[in-house]
GROMACS .gro file of C-alpha atoms in nm:
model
  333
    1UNK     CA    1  11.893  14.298   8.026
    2UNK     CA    2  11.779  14.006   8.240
    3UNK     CA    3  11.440  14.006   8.350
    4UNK     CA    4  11.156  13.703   8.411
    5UNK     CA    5  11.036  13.688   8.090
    6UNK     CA    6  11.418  13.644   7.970
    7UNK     CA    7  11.438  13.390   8.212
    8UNK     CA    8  11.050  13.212   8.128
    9UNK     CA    9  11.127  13.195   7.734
   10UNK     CA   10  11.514  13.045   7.838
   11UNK     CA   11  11.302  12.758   7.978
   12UNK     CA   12  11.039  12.787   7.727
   13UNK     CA   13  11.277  12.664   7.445
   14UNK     CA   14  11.499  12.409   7.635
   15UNK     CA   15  11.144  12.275   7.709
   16UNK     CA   16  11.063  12.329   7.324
   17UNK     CA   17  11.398  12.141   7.213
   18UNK     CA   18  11.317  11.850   7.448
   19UNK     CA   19  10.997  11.784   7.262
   20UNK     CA   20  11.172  11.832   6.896
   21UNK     CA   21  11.455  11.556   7.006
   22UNK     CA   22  11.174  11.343   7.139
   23UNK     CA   23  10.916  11.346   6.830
   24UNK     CA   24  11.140  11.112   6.649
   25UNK     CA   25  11.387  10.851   6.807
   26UNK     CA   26  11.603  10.679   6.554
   27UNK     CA   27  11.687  10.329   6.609
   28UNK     CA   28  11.933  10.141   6.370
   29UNK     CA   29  11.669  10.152   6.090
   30UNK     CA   30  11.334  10.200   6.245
   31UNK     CA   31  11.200  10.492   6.362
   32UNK     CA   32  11.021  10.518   6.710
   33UNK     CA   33  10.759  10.808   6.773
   34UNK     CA   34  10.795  10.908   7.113
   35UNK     CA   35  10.590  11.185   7.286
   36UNK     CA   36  10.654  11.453   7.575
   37UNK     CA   37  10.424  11.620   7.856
   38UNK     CA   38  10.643  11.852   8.054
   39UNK     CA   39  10.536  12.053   8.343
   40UNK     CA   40  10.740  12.266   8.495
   41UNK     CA   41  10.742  12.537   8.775
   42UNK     CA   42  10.937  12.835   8.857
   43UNK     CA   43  11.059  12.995   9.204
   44UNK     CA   44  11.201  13.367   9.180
   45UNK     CA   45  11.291  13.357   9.574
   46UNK     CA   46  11.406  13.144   9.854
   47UNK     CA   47  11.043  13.038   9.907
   48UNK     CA   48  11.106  12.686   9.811
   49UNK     CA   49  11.026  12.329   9.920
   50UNK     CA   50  11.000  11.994   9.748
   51UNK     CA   51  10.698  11.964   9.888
   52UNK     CA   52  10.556  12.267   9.727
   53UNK     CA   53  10.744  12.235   9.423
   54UNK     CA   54  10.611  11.915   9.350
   55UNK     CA   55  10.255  11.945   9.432
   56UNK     CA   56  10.275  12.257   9.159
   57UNK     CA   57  10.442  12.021   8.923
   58UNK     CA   58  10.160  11.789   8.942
   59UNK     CA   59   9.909  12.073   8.874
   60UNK     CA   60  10.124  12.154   8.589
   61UNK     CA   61  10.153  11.833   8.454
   62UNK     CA   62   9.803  11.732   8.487
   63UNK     CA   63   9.669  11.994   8.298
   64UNK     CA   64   9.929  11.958   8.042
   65UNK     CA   65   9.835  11.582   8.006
   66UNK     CA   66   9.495  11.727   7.931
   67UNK     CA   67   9.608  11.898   7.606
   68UNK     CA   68   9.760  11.613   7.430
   69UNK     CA   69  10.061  11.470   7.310
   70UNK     CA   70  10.365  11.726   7.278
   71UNK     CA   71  10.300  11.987   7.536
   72UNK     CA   72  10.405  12.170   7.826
   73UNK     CA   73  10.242  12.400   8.096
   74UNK     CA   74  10.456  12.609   8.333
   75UNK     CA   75  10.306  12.632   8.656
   76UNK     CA   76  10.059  12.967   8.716
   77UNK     CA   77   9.890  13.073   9.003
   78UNK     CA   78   9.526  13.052   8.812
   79UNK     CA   79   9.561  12.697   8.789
   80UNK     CA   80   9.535  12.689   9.201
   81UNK     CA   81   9.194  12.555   9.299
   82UNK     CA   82   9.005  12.754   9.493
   83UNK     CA   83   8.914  12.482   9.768
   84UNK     CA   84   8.560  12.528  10.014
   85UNK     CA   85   8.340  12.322  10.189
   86UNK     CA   86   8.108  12.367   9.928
   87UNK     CA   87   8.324  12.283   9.631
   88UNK     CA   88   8.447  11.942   9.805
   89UNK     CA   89   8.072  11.836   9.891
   90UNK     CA   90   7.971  11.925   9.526
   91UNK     CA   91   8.302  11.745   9.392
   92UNK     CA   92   8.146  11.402   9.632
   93UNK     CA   93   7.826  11.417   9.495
   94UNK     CA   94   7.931  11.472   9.139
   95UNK     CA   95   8.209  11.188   9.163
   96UNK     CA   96   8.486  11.421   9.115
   97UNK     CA   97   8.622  11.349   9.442
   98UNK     CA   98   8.653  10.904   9.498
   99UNK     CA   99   8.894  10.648   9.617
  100UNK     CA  100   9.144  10.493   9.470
  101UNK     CA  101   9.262  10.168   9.570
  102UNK     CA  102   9.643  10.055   9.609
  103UNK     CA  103   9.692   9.685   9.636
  104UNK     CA  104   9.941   9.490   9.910
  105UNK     CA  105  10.082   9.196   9.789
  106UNK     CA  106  10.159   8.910  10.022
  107UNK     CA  107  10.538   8.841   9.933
  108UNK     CA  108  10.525   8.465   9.946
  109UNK     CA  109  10.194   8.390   9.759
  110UNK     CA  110  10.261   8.692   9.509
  111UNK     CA  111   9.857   8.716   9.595
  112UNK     CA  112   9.670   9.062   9.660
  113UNK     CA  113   9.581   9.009  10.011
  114UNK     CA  114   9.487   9.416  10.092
  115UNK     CA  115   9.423   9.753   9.957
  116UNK     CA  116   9.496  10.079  10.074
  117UNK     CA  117   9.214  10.373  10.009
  118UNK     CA  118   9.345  10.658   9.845
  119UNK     CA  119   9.128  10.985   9.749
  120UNK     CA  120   9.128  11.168   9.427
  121UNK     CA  121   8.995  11.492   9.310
  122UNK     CA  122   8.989  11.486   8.938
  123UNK     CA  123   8.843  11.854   8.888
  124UNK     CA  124   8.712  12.003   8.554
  125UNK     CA  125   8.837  12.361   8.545
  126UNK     CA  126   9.170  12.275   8.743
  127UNK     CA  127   9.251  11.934   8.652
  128UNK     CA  128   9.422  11.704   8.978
  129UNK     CA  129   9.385  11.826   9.287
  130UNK     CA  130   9.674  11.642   9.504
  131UNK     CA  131   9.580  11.489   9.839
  132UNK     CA  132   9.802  11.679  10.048
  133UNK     CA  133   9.605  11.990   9.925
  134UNK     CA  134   9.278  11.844   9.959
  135UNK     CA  135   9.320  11.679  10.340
  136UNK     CA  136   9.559  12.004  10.470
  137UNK     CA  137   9.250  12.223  10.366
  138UNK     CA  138   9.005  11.991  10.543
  139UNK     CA  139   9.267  11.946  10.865
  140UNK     CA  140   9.253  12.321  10.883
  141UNK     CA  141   8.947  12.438  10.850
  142UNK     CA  142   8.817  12.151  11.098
  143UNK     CA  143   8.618  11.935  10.802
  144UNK     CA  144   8.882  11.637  10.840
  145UNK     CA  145   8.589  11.469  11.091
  146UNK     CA  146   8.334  11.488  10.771
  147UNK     CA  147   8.555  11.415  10.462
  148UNK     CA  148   8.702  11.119  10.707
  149UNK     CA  149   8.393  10.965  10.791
  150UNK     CA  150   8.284  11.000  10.403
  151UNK     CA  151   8.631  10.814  10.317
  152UNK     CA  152   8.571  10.528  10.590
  153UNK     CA  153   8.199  10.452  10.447
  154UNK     CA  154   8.275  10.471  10.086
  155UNK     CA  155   8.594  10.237  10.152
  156UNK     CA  156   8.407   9.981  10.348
  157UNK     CA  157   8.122   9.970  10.108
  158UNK     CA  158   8.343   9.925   9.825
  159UNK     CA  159   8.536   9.665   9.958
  160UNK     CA  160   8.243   9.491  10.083
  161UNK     CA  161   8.079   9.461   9.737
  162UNK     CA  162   8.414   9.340   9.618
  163UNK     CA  163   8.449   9.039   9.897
  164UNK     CA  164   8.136   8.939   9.851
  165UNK     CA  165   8.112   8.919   9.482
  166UNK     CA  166   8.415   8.748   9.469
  167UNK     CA  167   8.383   8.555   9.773
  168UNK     CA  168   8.748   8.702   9.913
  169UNK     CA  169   8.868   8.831  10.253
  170UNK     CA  170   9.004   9.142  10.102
  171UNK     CA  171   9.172   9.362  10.370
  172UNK     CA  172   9.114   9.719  10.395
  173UNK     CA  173   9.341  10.056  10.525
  174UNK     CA  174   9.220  10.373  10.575
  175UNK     CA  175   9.459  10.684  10.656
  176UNK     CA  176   9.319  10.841  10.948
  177UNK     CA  177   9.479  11.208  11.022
  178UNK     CA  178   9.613  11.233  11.401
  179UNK     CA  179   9.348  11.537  11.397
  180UNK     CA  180   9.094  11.275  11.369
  181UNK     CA  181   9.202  11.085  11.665
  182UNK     CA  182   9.142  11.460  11.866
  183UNK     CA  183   8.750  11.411  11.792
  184UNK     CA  184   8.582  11.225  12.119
  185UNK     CA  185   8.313  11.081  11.849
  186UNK     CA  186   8.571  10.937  11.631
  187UNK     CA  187   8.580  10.569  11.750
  188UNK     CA  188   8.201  10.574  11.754
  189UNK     CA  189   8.134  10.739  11.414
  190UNK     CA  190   8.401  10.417  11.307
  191UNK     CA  191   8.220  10.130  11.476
  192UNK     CA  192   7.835  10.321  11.370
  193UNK     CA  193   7.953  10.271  11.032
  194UNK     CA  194   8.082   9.938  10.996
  195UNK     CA  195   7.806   9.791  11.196
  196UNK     CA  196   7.566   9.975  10.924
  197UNK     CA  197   7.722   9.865  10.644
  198UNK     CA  198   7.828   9.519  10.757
  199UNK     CA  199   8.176   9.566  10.749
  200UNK     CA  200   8.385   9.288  10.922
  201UNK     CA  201   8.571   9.475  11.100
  202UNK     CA  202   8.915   9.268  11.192
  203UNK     CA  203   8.936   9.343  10.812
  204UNK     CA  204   8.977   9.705  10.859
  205UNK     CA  205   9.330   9.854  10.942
  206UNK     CA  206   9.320  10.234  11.052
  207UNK     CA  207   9.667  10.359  10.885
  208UNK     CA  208   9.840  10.657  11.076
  209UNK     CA  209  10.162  10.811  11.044
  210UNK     CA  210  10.366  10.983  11.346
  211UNK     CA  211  10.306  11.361  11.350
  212UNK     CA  212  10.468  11.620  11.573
  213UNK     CA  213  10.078  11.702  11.663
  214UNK     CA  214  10.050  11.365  11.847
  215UNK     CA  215   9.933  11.368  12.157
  216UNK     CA  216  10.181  11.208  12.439
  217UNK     CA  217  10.240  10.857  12.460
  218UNK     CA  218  10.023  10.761  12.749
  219UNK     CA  219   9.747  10.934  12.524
  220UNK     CA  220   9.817  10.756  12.184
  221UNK     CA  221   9.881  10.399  12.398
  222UNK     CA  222   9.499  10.470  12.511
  223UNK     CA  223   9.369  10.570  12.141
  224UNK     CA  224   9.531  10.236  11.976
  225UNK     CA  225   9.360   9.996  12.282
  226UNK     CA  226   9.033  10.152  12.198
  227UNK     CA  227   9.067  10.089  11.865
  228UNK     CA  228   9.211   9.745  11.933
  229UNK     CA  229   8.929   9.662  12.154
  230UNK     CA  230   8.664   9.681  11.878
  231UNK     CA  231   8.826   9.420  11.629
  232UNK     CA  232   9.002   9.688  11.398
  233UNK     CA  233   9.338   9.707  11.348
  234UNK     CA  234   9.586   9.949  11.395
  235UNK     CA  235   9.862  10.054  11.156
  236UNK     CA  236  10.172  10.279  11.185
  237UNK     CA  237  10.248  10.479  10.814
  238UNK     CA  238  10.561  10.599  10.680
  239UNK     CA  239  10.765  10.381  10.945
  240UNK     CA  240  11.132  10.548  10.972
  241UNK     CA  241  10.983  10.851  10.860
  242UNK     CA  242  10.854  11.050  11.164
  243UNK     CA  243  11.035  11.172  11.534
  244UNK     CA  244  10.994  10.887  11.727
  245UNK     CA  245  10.965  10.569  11.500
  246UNK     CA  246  11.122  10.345  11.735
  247UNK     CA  247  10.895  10.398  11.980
  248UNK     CA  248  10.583  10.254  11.785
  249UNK     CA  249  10.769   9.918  11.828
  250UNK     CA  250  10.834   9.976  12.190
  251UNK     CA  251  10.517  10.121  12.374
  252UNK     CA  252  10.238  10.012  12.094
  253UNK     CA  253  10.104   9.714  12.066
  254UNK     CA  254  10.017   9.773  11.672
  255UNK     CA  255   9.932   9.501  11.395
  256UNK     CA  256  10.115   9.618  11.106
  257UNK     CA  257  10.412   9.912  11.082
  258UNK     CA  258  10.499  10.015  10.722
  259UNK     CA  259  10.811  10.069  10.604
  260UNK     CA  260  10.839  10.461  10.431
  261UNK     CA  261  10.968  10.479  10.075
  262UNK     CA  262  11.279  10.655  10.154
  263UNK     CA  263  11.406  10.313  10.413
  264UNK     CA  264  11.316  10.099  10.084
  265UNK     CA  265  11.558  10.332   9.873
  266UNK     CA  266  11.828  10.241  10.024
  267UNK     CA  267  11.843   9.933  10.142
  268UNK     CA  268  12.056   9.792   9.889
  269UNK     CA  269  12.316   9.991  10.078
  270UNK     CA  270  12.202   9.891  10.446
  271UNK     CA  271  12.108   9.539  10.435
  272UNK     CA  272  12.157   9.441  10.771
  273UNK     CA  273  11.978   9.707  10.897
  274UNK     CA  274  11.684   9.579  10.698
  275UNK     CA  275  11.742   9.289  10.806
  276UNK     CA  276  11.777   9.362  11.201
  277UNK     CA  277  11.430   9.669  11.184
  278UNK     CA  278  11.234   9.364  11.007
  279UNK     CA  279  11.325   9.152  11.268
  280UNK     CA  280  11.280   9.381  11.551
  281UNK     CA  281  10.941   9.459  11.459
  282UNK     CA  282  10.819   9.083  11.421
  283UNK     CA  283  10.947   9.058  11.788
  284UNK     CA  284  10.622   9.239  11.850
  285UNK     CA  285  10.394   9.005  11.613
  286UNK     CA  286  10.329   9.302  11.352
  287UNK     CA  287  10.332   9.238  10.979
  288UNK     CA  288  10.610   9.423  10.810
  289UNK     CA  289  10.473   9.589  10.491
  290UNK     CA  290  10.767   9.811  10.231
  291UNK     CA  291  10.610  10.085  10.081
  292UNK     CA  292  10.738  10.269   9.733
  293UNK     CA  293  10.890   9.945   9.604
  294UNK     CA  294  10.964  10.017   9.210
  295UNK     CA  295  11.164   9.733   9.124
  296UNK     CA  296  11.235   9.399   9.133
  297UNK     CA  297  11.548   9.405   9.256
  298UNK     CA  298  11.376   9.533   9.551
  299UNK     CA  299  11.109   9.300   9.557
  300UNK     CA  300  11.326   9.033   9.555
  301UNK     CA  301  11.563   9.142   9.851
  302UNK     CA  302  11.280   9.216  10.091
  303UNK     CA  303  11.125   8.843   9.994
  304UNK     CA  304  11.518   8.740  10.133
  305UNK     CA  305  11.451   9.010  10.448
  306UNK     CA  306  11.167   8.832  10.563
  307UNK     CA  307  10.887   9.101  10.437
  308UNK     CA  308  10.593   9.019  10.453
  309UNK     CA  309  10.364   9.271  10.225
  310UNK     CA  310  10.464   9.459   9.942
  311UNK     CA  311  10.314   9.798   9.816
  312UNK     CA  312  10.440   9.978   9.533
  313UNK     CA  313  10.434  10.066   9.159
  314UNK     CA  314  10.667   9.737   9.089
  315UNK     CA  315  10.318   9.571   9.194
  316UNK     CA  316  10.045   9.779   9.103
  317UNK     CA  317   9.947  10.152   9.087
  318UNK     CA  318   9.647  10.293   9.289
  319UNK     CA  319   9.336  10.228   9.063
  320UNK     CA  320   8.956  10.247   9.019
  321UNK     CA  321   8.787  10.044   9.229
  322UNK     CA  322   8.620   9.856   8.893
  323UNK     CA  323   9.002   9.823   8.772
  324UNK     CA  324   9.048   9.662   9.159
  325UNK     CA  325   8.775   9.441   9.081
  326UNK     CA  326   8.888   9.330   8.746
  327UNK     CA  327   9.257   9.272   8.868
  328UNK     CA  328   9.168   9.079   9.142
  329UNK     CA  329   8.895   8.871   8.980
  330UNK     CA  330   9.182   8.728   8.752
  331UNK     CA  331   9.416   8.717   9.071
  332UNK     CA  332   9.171   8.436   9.197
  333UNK     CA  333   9.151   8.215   8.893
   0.00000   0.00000   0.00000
């Protein structure tokens, strides 16, 4: 008789079999140990999204990768964090919670002219705790203001130490949740903090990506001048993404729009529009920046589009800020 448990130990030994073929890889005469981490995660009902799915995967994965070499973890409810106020401050204070950086290559020079601040949560008893869980906790229970204005501070002092030890002009972007922009102190909080911490500030880009909680045009217009008018820029995420991505080029005066992943994907098979959205958008005098670029190929066609910034794992992954450091130290030799 079918039941779940028919169904778990099914995927239990395909999983198991996987990990046999992969312990030893035979080539011509040499032998080639390869190892396996497998997560994997099971829906019983028509509750499904990628999303979900493959924030559980991660979970799943993670704490597999913890184990060792040659294991798997199906995802279980116990390995959900159980996220509060209180367990994020502890997690800051502690280190658990930091920012990673990813870097944005300029296109022509091959140089690292940016980074892009990116939080992690590596926590003990669950392992990684993704983003999206972390910042849709903190946009819902109201603590996005805090855990924002922790993000900007720790970003610009970071990347303050970094310019000045290494005597660069390192640009810096910070994701800023369209929540954020609702908070009448926001701007201030911004400007209070890079004025304390010395921070120039027409190095620091404000990323943020269309949302169907925007506020009307006229609004966001009003937002991105204020912003503007202090020195920082402004920057539109996950371009081609959102409800109303042409409009960013239209009504908003914006420095830099970046491309989404899923444009970059295909472009092999849409060249000319490519081509045409890279041109439209330096019509305005914003930078063009690709996000999720993987491979060369890739790399090499938007160099021919007229890119100007690449950001993706064919460059670099996120990473430490001392790993930052220590890349970009040998980037200036």
């Amino acid at each position: 008789m079918y039941t779940e448990e028919t169904e778990i130990n099914y995927i239990k030994q395909i999983i198991e079999d996987i990990i046999t073929i992969t312990n030893s890889i035979s080539n011509n005469s040499d032998n080639v140990k390869v190892s396996a981490s497998i997560g994997a995660v099971i829906y019983n009902n028509n509750d499904f999204s990628i999303k979900d799915a493959s924030n559980k995967l991660e979970i799943s994965l993670s704490n597999c990768i913890r184990k060792g070499n040659n294991k798997y973890e199906i995802y279980n409810e116990k390995y959900e964090p159980h996220i509060n106020i209180e367990s994020i401050e502890k997690s800051i204070e502690s280190g658990a919670i930091t920012l990673y950086y990813q870097p944005k290559v300029d296109v022509k020079s091959k140089k690292i002219k940016g980074v892009e601040a990116l939080i992690r949560w590596f926590d003990e008893e669950y392992g990684y705790i993704t983003p999206n869980k972390l910042i849709g906790f903190a946009e819902n229970t109201g603590y996005i203001s805090s855990l924002g204005r922790w993000i900007i501070r720790k970003a610009c002092e970071e990347i303050k130490e970094l310019n000045d030890t290494l005597g660069q002009r390192i640009d810096l972007s910070v994701n800023i949740s369209p929540y954020q922009l609702e908070d009448e102190k926001f701007l201030n909080d911004i400007k209070d903090i890079v004025k304390e911490i010395g921070f120039d500030q027409e190095l620091l880009k404000l990323e943020i990506t269309e949302n169907e909680n925007m506020e009307s045009i006229d609004k966001i217009h009003q937002i991105f001048k204020e912003i503007k008018s202090t020195g920082i820029k402004v920057s539109i995420d996950d371009f081609g993404k959102g409800y109303n991505s042409i409009d960013y080029i239209k009504n908003y005066n914006v420095d830099e729009i970046k491309i989404d992943k899923s444009l970059v994907e295909y472009l092999e098979n849409n060249p000319l529009f490519i081509k045409s959205l890279i041109n439209m958008i330096h019509t305005t005098n914003a930078y063009v920046v690709a996000e999720g670029v993987e491979r060369k190929v890739e790399y090499d066609f938007l160099e021919r589009m007229g890119c100007d910034f690449i950001q993706g794992y064919y460059c670099y992954k996120p990473m430490s800020f001392n790993h930052l450091l220590e890349i970009i130290k040998k980037d200036t030799i």
